[in-house]
PDB file of C-alpha atoms and ligand atoms in Angstrom:
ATOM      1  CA  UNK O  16       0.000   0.000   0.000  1.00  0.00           C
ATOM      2  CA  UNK O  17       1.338   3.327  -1.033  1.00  0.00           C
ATOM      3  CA  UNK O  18      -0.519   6.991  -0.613  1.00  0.00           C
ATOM      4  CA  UNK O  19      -0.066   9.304  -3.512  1.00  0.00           C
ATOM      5  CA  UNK O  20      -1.436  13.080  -3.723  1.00  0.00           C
ATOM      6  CA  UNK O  21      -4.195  13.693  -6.117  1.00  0.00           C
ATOM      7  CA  UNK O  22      -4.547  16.601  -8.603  1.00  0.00           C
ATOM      8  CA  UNK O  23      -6.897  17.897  -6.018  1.00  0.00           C
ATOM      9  CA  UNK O  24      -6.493  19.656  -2.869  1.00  0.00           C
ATOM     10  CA  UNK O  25      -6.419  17.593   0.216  1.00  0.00           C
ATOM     11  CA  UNK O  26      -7.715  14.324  -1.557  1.00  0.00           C
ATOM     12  CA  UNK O  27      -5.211  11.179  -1.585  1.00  0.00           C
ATOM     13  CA  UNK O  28      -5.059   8.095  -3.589  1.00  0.00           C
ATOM     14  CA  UNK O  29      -4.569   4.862  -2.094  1.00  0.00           C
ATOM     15  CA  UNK O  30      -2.776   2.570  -4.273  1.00  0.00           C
ATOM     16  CA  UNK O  31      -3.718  -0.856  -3.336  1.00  0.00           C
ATOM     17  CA  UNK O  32      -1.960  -3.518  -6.184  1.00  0.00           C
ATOM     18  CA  UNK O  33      -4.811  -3.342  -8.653  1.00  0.00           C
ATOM     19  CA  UNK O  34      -6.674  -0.305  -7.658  1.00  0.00           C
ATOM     20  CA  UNK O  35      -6.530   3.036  -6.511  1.00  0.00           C
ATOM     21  CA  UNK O  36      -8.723   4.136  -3.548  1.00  0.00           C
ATOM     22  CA  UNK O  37     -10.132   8.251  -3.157  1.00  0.00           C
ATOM     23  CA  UNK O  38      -9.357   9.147   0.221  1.00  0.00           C
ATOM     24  CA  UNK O  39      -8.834  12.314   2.455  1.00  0.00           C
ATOM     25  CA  UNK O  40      -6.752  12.610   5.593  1.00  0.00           C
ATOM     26  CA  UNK O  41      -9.142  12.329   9.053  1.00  0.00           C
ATOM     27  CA  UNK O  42      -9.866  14.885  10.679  1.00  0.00           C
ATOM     28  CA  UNK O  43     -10.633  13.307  13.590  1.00  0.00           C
ATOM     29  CA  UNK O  44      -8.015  10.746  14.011  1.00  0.00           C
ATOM     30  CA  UNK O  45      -9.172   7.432  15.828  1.00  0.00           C
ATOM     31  CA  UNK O  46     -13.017   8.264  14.980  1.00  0.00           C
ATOM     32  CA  UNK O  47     -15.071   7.519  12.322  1.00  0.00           C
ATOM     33  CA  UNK O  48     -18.559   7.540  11.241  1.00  0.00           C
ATOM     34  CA  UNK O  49     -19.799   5.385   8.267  1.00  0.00           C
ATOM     35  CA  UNK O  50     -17.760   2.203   8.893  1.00  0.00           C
ATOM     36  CA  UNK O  51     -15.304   3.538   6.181  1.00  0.00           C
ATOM     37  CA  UNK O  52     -11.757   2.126   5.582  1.00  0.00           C
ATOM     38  CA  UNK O  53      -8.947   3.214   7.318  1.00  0.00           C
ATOM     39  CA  UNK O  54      -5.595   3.471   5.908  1.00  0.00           C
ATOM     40  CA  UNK O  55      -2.714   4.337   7.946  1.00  0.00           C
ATOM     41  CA  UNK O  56       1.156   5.776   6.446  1.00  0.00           C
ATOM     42  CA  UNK O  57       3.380   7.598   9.081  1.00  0.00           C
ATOM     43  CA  UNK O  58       1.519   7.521  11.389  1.00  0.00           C
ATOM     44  CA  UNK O  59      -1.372   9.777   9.729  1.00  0.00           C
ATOM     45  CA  UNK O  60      -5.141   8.652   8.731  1.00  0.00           C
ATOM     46  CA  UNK O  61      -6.588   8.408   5.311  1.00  0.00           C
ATOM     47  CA  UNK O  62     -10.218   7.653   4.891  1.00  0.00           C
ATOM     48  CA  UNK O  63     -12.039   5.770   1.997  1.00  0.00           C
ATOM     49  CA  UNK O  64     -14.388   7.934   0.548  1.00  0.00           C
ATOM     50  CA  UNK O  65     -16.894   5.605  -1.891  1.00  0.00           C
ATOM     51  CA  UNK O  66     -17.300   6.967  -5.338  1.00  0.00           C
ATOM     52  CA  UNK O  67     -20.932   4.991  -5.178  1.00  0.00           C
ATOM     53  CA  UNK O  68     -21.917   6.784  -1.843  1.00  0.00           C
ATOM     54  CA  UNK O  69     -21.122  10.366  -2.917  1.00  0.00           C
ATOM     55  CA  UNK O  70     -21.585  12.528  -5.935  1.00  0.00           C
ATOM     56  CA  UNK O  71     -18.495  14.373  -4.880  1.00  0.00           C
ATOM     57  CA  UNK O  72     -16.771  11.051  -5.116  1.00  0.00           C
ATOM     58  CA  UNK O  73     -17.688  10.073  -8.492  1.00  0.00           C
ATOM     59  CA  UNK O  74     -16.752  13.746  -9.860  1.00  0.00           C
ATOM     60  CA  UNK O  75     -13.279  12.737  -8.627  1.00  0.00           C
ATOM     61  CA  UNK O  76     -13.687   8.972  -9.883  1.00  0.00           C
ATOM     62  CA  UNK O  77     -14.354  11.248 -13.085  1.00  0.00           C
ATOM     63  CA  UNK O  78     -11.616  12.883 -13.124  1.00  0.00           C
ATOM     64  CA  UNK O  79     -13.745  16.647 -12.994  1.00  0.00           C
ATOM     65  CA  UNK O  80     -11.123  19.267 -14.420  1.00  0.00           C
ATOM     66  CA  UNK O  81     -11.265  20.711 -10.414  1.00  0.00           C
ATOM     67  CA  UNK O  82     -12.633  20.792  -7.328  1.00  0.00           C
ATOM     68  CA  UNK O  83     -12.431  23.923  -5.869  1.00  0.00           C
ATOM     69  CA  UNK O  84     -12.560  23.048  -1.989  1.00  0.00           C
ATOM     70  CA  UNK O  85      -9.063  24.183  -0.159  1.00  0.00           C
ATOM     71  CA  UNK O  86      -8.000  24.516   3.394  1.00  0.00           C
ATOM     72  CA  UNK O  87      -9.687  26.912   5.524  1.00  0.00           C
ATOM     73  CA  UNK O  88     -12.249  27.199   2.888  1.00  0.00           C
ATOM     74  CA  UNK O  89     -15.660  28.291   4.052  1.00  0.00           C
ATOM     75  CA  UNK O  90     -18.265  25.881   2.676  1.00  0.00           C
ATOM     76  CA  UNK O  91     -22.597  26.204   2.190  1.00  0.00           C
ATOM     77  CA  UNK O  92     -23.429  22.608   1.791  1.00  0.00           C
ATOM     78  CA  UNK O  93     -26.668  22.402   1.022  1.00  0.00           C
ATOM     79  CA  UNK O  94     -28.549  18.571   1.283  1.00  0.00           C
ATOM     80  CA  UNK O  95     -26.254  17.530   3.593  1.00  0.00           C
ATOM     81  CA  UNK O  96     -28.345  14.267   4.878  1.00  0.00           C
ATOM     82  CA  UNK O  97     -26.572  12.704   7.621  1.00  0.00           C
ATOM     83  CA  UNK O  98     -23.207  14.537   6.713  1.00  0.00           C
ATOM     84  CA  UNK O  99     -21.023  11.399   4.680  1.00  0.00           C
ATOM     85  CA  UNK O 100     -19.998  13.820   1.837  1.00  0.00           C
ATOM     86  CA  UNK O 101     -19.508  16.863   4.168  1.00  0.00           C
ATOM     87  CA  UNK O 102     -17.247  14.841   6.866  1.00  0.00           C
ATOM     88  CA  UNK O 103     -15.338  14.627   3.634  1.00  0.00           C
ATOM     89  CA  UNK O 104     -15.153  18.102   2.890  1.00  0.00           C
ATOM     90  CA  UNK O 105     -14.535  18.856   6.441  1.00  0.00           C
ATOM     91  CA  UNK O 106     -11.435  16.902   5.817  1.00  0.00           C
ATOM     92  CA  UNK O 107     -10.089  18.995   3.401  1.00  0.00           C
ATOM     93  CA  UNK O 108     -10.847  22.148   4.762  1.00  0.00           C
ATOM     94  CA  UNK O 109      -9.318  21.351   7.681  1.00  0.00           C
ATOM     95  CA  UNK O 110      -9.936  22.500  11.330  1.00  0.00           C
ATOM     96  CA  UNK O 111     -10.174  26.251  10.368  1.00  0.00           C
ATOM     97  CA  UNK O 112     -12.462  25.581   7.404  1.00  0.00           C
ATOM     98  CA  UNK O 113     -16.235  26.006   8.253  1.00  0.00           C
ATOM     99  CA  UNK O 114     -18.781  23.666   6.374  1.00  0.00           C
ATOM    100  CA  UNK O 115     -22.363  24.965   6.900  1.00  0.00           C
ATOM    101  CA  UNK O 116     -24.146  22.012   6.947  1.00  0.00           C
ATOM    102  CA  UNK O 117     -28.004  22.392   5.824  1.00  0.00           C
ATOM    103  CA  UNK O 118     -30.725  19.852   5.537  1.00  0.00           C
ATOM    104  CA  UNK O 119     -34.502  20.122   5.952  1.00  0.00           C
ATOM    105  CA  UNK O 120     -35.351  16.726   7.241  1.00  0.00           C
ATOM    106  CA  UNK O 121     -35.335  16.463  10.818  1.00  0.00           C
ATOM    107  CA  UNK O 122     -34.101  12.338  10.742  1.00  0.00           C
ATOM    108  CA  UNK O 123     -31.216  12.979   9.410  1.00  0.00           C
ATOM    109  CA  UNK O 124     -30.042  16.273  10.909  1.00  0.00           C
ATOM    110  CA  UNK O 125     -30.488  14.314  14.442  1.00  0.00           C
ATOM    111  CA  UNK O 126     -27.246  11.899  12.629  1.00  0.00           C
ATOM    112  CA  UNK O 127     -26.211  15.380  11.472  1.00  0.00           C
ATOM    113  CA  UNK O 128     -25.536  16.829  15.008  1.00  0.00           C
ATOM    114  CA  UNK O 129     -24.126  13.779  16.489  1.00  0.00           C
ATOM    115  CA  UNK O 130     -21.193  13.948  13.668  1.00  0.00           C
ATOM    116  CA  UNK O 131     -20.782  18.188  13.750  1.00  0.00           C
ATOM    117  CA  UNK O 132     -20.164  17.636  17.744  1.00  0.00           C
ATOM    118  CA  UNK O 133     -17.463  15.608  16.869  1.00  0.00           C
ATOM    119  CA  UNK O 134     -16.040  17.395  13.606  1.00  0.00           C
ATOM    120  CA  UNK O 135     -15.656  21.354  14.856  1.00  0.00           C
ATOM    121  CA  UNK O 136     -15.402  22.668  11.475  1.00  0.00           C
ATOM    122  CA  UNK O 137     -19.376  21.703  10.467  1.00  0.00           C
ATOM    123  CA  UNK O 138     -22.142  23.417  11.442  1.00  0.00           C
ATOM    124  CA  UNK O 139     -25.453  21.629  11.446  1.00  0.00           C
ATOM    125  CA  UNK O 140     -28.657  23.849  10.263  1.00  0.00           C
ATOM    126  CA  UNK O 141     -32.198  22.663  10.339  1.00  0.00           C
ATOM    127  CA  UNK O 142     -33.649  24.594   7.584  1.00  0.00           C
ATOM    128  CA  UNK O 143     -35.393  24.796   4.034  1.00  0.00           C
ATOM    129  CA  UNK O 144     -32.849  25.200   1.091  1.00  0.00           C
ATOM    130  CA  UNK O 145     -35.648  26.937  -0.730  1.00  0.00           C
ATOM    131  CA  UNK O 146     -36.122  29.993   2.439  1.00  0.00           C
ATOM    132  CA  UNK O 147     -32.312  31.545   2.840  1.00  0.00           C
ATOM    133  CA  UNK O 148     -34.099  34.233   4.481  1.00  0.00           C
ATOM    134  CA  UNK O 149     -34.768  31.752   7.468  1.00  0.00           C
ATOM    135  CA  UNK O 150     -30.920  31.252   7.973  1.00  0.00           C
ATOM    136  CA  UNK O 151     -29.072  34.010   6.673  1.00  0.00           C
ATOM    137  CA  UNK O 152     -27.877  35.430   9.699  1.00  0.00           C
ATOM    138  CA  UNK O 153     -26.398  31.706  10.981  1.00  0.00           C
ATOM    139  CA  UNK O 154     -24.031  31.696   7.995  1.00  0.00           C
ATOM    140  CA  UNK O 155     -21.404  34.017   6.698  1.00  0.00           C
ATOM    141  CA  UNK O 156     -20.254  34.442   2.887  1.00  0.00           C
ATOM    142  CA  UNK O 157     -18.289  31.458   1.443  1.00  0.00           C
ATOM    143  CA  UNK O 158     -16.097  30.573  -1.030  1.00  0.00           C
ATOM    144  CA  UNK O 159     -18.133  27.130  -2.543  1.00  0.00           C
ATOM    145  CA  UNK O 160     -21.926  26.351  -2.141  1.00  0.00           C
ATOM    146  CA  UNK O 161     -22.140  22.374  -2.244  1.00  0.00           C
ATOM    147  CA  UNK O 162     -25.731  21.375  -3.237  1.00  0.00           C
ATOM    148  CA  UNK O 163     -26.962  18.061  -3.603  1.00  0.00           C
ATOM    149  CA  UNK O 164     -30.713  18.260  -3.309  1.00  0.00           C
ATOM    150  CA  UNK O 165     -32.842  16.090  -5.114  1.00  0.00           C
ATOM    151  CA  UNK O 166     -35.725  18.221  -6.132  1.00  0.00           C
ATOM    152  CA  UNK O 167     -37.631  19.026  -9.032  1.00  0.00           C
ATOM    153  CA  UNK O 168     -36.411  22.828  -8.200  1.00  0.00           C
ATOM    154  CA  UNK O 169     -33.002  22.384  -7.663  1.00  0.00           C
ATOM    155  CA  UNK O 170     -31.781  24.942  -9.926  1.00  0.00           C
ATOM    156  CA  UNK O 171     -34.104  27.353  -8.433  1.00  0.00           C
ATOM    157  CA  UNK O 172     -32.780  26.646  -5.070  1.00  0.00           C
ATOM    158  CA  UNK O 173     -29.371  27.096  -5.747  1.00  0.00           C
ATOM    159  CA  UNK O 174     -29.852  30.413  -7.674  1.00  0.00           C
ATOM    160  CA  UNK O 175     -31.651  31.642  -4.245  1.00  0.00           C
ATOM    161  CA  UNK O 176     -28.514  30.970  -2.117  1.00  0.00           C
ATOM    162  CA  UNK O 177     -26.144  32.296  -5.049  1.00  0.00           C
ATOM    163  CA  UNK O 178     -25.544  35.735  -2.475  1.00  0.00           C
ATOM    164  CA  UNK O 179     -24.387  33.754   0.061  1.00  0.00           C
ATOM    165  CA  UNK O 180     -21.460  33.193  -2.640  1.00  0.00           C
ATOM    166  CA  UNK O 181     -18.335  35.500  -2.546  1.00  0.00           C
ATOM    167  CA  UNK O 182     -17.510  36.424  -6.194  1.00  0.00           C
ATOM    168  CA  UNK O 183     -15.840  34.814  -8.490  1.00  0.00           C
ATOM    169  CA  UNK O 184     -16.622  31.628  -5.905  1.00  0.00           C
ATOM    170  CA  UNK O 185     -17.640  28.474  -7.100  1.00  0.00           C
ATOM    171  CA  UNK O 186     -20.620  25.984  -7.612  1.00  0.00           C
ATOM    172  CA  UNK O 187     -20.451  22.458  -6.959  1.00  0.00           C
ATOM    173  CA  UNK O 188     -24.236  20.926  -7.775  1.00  0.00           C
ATOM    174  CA  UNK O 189     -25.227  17.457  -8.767  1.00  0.00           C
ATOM    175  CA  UNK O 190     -28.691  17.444 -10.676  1.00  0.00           C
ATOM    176  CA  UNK O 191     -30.730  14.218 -10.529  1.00  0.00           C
ATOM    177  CA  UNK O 192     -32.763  13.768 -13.922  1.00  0.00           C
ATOM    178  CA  UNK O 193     -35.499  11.688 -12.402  1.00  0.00           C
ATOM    179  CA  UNK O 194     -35.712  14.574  -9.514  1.00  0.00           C
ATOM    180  CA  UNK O 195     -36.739  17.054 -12.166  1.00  0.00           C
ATOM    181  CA  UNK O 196     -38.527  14.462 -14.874  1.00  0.00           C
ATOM    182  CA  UNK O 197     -38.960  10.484 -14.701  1.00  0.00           C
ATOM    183  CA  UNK O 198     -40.141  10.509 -18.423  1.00  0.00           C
ATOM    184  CA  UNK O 199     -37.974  12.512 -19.893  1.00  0.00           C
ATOM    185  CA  UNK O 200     -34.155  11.953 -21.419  1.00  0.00           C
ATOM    186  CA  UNK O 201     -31.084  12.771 -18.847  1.00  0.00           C
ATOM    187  CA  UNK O 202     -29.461  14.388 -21.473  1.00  0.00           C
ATOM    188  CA  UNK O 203     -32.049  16.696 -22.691  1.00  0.00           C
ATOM    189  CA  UNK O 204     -32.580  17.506 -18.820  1.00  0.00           C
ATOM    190  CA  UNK O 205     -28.966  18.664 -18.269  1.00  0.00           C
ATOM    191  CA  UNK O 206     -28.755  20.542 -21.499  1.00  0.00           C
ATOM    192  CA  UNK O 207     -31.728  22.582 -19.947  1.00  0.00           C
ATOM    193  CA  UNK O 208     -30.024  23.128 -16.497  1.00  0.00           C
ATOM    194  CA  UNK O 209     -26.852  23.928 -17.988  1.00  0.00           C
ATOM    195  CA  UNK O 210     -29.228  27.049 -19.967  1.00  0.00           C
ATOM    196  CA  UNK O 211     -30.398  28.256 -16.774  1.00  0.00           C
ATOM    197  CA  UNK O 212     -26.981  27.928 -14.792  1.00  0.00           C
ATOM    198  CA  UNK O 213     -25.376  29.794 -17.277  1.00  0.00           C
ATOM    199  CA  UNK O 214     -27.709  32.757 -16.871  1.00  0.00           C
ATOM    200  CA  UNK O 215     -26.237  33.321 -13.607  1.00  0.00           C
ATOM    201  CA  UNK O 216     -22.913  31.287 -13.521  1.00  0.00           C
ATOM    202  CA  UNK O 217     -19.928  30.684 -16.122  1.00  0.00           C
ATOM    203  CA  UNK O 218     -19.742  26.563 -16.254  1.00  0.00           C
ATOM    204  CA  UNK O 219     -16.120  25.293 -16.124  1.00  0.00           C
ATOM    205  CA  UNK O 220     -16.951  21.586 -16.581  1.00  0.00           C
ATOM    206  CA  UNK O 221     -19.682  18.608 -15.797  1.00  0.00           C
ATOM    207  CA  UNK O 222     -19.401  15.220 -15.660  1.00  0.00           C
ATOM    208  CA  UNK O 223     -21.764  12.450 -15.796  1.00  0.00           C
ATOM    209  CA  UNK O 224     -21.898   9.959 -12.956  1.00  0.00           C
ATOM    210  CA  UNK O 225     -22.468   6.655 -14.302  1.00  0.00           C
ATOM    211  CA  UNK O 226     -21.997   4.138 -13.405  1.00  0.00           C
ATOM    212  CA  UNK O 227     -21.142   5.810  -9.674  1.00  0.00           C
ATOM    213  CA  UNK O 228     -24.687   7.761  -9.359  1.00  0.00           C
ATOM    214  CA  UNK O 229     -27.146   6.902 -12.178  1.00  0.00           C
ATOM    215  CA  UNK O 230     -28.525   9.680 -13.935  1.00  0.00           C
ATOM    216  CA  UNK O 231     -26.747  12.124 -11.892  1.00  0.00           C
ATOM    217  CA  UNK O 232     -24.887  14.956 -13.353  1.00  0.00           C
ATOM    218  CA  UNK O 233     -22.286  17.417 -12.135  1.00  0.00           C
ATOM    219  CA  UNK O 234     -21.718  20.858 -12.827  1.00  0.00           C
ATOM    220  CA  UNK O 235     -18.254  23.043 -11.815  1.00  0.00           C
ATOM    221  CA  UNK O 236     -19.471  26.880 -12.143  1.00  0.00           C
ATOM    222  CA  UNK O 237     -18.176  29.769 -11.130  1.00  0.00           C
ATOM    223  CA  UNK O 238     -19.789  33.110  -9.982  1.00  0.00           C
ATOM    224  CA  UNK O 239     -19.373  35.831 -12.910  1.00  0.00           C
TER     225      UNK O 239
HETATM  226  C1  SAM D 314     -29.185  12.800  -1.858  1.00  0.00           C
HETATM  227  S1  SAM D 314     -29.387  13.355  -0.226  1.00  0.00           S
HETATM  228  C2  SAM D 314     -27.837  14.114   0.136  1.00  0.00           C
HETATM  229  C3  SAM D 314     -26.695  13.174   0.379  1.00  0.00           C
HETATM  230  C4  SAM D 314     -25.465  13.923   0.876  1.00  0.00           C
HETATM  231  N1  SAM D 314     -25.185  15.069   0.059  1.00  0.00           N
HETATM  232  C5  SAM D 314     -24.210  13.075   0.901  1.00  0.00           C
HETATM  233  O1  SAM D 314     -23.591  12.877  -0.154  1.00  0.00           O
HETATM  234  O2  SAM D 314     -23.814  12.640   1.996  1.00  0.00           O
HETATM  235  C6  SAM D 314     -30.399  14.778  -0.455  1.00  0.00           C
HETATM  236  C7  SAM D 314     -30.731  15.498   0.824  1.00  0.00           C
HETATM  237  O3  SAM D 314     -31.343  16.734   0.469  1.00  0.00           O
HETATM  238  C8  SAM D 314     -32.263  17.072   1.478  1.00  0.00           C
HETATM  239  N2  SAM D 314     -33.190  18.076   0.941  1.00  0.00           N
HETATM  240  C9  SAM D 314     -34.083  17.939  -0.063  1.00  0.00           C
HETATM  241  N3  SAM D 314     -34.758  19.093  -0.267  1.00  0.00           N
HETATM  242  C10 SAM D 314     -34.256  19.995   0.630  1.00  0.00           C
HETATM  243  C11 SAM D 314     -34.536  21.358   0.912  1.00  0.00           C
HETATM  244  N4  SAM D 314     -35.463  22.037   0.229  1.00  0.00           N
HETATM  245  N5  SAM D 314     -33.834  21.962   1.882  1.00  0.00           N
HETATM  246  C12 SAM D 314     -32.898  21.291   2.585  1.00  0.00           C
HETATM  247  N6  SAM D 314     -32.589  19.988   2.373  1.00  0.00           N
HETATM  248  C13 SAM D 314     -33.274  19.344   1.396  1.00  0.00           C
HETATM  249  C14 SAM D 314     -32.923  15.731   1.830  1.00  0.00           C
HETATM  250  O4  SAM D 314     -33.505  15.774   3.124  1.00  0.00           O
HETATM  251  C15 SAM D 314     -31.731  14.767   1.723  1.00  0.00           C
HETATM  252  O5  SAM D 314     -31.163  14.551   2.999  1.00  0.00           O
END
């Protein structure tokens, strides 16, 4: 077993003999949360992060041109669920990173909390994506929104949290055809949202997710 930097910030390989494995360094060494693998190389933590359990994953399974996340980053993550992705993120932005942390379903922000007491840098918010007005004054401006909401709206709901976004920032959003249409074609579905994200946003690259997410694609933007 060997660890090998990535292309991207704070993301690792792990080169097993006939595979390479995404991982990030842990946070929160000696504790983890979603039974992932542990790797271990002088004495410093690398955690598996599943390309089938994140769409953030499979972007890098992708090979997307860039993800934009850095240390100390400040980070609007918006359908976080019970936080797998975002303890990733946490990882790379590191301990003086923040990663606002919003879901609306109360199930899984009770998970949610649990994690963010352990992990310093996420902050857990109870709240509707679609009413920024509710939680504006609980977050501060960031440097990447992070949305992952599987909606029929979810191009709407980004574009209402787009002042949240320091300019020139960037968009990291994963749109989930059968969200917005189950009878229509994936590929006439992005070709829309990629129309309306470009009203607002210049798009640096996308990248679909099969056979990681199914009918899931990706979209890199950044503010104009
Ligand atoms: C696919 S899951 C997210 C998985 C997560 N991003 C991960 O990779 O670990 C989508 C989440 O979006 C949340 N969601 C859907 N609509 C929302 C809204 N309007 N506001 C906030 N959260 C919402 C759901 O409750 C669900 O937890």
């Amino acid at each position: 077993m060997s660890i090998e930097n990535s292309k991207y910030e704070g993301i690792f390989f792990i080169n097993l003999k006939n595979r390479k494995i995404i991982s990030t360094k842990n946070l929160t060494p000696g504790k983890r949360f979603f039974n992932e693998r542990i790797s271990k190389e002088n004495n410093i933590e690398y955690r598996e992060f599943n390309p089938t359990h994140s769409k953030l994953g499979a972007a890098i399974a992708k090979r997307i041109s860039l993800i934009p996340i850095n240390k100390n980053d400040k980070i609007l993550y918006l359908g976080a669920s019970h936080g797998y992705t975002s303890s990733y993120v946490s990882d790379i932005v590191e301990e003086k990173g923040i990663v606002f942390c919003l879901d609306f379903a109360p199930r899984v922000v009770r998970d949610l909390f649990l994690l963010c007491e352990e992990r310093k840098n996420m902050i857990p918010i109870l709240a509707d994506a679609n009413k920024p007005e509710n939680y504006k004054n609980r977050i501060t401006t960031v440097d990447v929104i992070y949305q992952d909401i599987a909606q029929k709206n979810q191009v709407e709901i980004l574009l209402k949290n787009l002042d949240f976004l320091k300019p020139r920032g960037y968009v990291l959003i994963a749109i989930k055809a059968r969200s917005i249409d189950v009878t229509r074609n994936p590929e006439r579905i992005y070709k829309e949202v990629e129309e309306k994200l470009k009203e607002k946003l210049k798009i640096i690259d996308k990248k679909e997710l099969d056979p990681f997410q199914k009918d899931h694609c990706f979209f890199l933007c950044q503010k104009k």
